[in-house]
mmCIF file of C-alpha atoms in Angstrom:
data_model
loop_
_atom_site.group_PDB
_atom_site.id
_atom_site.type_symbol
_atom_site.label_atom_id
_atom_site.label_comp_id
_atom_site.label_asym_id
_atom_site.label_seq_id
_atom_site.Cartn_x
_atom_site.Cartn_y
_atom_site.Cartn_z
ATOM 1 C CA MET L 1 -6.965 -7.816 6.541
ATOM 2 C CA ASP L 2 -6.111 -5.146 3.935
ATOM 3 C CA LEU L 3 -8.370 -2.023 4.830
ATOM 4 C CA ILE L 4 -8.202 1.098 2.684
ATOM 5 C CA ARG L 5 -9.994 4.481 2.705
ATOM 6 C CA VAL L 6 -10.902 6.178 -0.565
ATOM 7 C CA ARG L 7 -12.502 9.377 -1.384
ATOM 8 C CA VAL L 8 -14.379 9.577 -4.741
ATOM 9 C CA LEU L 9 -16.245 12.186 -6.634
ATOM 10 C CA VAL L 10 -18.881 11.287 -8.772
ATOM 11 C CA SER L 11 -19.880 13.585 -11.782
ATOM 12 C CA GLY L 12 -22.851 13.301 -14.285
ATOM 13 C CA LEU L 13 -26.968 12.924 -13.420
ATOM 14 C CA VAL L 14 -25.874 11.876 -9.752
ATOM 15 C CA GLN L 15 -28.373 14.126 -7.922
ATOM 16 C CA GLY L 16 -32.061 13.880 -7.426
ATOM 17 C CA VAL L 17 -31.637 10.117 -8.491
ATOM 18 C CA ASN L 18 -31.714 8.195 -5.161
ATOM 19 C CA TYR L 19 -27.964 8.099 -5.566
ATOM 20 C CA ARG L 20 -26.835 8.799 -2.036
ATOM 21 C CA ALA L 21 -29.760 6.341 -0.439
ATOM 22 C CA GLU L 22 -28.574 3.587 -2.845
ATOM 23 C CA CYS L 23 -25.223 4.382 -1.915
ATOM 24 C CA LYS L 24 -25.605 4.127 1.542
ATOM 25 C CA ARG L 25 -27.633 0.762 1.198
ATOM 26 C CA LYS L 26 -24.590 -0.779 -1.000
ATOM 27 C CA ALA L 27 -21.928 0.634 1.350
ATOM 28 C CA THR L 28 -23.766 -1.076 4.629
ATOM 29 C CA GLN L 29 -24.456 -3.968 2.708
ATOM 30 C CA LEU L 30 -20.701 -4.283 2.096
ATOM 31 C CA GLY L 31 -20.022 -3.639 5.620
ATOM 32 C CA LEU L 32 -18.143 -0.234 4.999
ATOM 33 C CA CYS L 33 -17.919 2.889 6.879
ATOM 34 C CA GLY L 34 -17.934 6.313 5.517
ATOM 35 C CA TRP L 35 -20.389 8.702 4.071
ATOM 36 C CA VAL L 36 -21.899 10.285 0.981
ATOM 37 C CA ARG L 37 -23.246 13.782 0.299
ATOM 38 C CA ASN L 38 -24.453 16.215 -2.655
ATOM 39 C CA LEU L 39 -22.017 18.950 -3.544
ATOM 40 C CA PRO L 40 -23.278 22.528 -4.722
ATOM 41 C CA ASP L 41 -21.820 21.872 -8.214
ATOM 42 C CA GLY L 42 -23.955 18.884 -8.835
ATOM 43 C CA ARG L 43 -21.321 16.100 -7.997
ATOM 44 C CA VAL L 44 -21.573 13.538 -5.490
ATOM 45 C CA GLU L 45 -18.709 12.978 -2.915
ATOM 46 C CA ALA L 46 -18.231 9.849 -0.715
ATOM 47 C CA VAL L 47 -15.641 8.393 1.471
ATOM 48 C CA PHE L 48 -15.521 4.576 1.812
ATOM 49 C CA GLN L 49 -13.433 2.682 4.249
ATOM 50 C CA GLY L 50 -12.938 -1.032 4.484
ATOM 51 C CA PRO L 51 -11.643 -4.138 3.324
ATOM 52 C CA LYS L 52 -9.779 -3.450 -0.117
ATOM 53 C CA GLU L 53 -11.787 -5.940 -2.065
ATOM 54 C CA ARG L 54 -15.203 -4.491 -0.781
ATOM 55 C CA VAL L 55 -14.235 -0.808 -1.572
ATOM 56 C CA GLU L 56 -13.142 -1.853 -4.880
ATOM 57 C CA GLU L 57 -16.363 -3.383 -5.487
ATOM 58 C CA MET L 58 -18.336 -0.170 -4.210
ATOM 59 C CA LEU L 59 -16.018 1.740 -6.456
ATOM 60 C CA ARG L 60 -17.545 -0.489 -9.286
ATOM 61 C CA TRP L 61 -20.902 0.299 -8.030
ATOM 62 C CA CYS L 62 -20.130 3.987 -8.421
ATOM 63 C CA GLU L 63 -19.215 3.961 -11.942
ATOM 64 C CA ILE L 64 -22.839 2.778 -12.800
ATOM 65 C CA GLY L 65 -25.098 3.982 -9.604
ATOM 66 C CA PRO L 66 -28.876 3.347 -9.263
ATOM 67 C CA ARG L 67 -31.018 2.947 -12.047
ATOM 68 C CA MET L 68 -31.862 6.422 -12.994
ATOM 69 C CA ALA L 69 -28.482 7.957 -12.601
ATOM 70 C CA ARG L 70 -26.036 8.767 -15.515
ATOM 71 C CA VAL L 71 -22.495 8.476 -14.268
ATOM 72 C CA GLU L 72 -20.085 10.631 -16.317
ATOM 73 C CA LYS L 73 -16.880 10.204 -14.514
ATOM 74 C CA ILE L 74 -15.477 9.202 -11.014
ATOM 75 C CA GLN L 75 -12.181 10.150 -9.456
ATOM 76 C CA ALA L 76 -10.945 8.177 -6.382
ATOM 77 C CA MET L 77 -8.160 9.272 -4.538
ATOM 78 C CA GLN L 78 -6.636 7.097 -1.482
ATOM 79 C CA GLU L 79 -6.614 8.699 2.221
ATOM 80 C CA THR L 80 -5.158 7.745 5.398
ATOM 81 C CA LEU L 81 -7.573 5.449 7.472
ATOM 82 C CA GLN L 82 -9.639 6.783 10.220
ATOM 83 C CA GLN L 83 -9.919 4.862 13.292
ATOM 84 C CA ASP L 84 -13.218 6.500 14.536
ATOM 85 C CA CYS L 85 -14.958 5.422 11.319
ATOM 86 C CA LYS L 86 -17.827 3.077 12.341
ATOM 87 C CA SER L 87 -20.805 3.514 10.307
ATOM 88 C CA PHE L 88 -21.960 4.951 6.764
ATOM 89 C CA ASP L 89 -23.904 8.005 6.864
ATOM 90 C CA ILE L 90 -25.587 10.434 4.179
ATOM 91 C CA VAL L 91 -24.143 13.843 5.294
ATOM 92 C CA TYR L 92 -24.979 17.315 4.127
ATOM 93 C CA TYR L 93 -22.646 19.885 2.557
ATOM 94 C CA VAL L 94 -22.223 22.836 4.841
ATOM 95 C CA LYS L 95 -20.552 26.121 3.504
#
């Protein structure tokens, strides 16, 4: 199985529209591990790890987001796999 890990930055109207909760629901449905959080600058950041085709499906979802979201841009960067990645969580930005 071809596993990948991708960090994504999502810009637009993506906070206050259930983006994190829906992202977690979709990632869990796809069997991915990682996390999602709001950033102070209004973007959403997420990390997805799992089978390549499922991560790619998640990235397509990120381009649209939940119904009330207005995604303007996503940036995706591949990262090194993490062995301790077991679940998908909503995390909180800490300065």
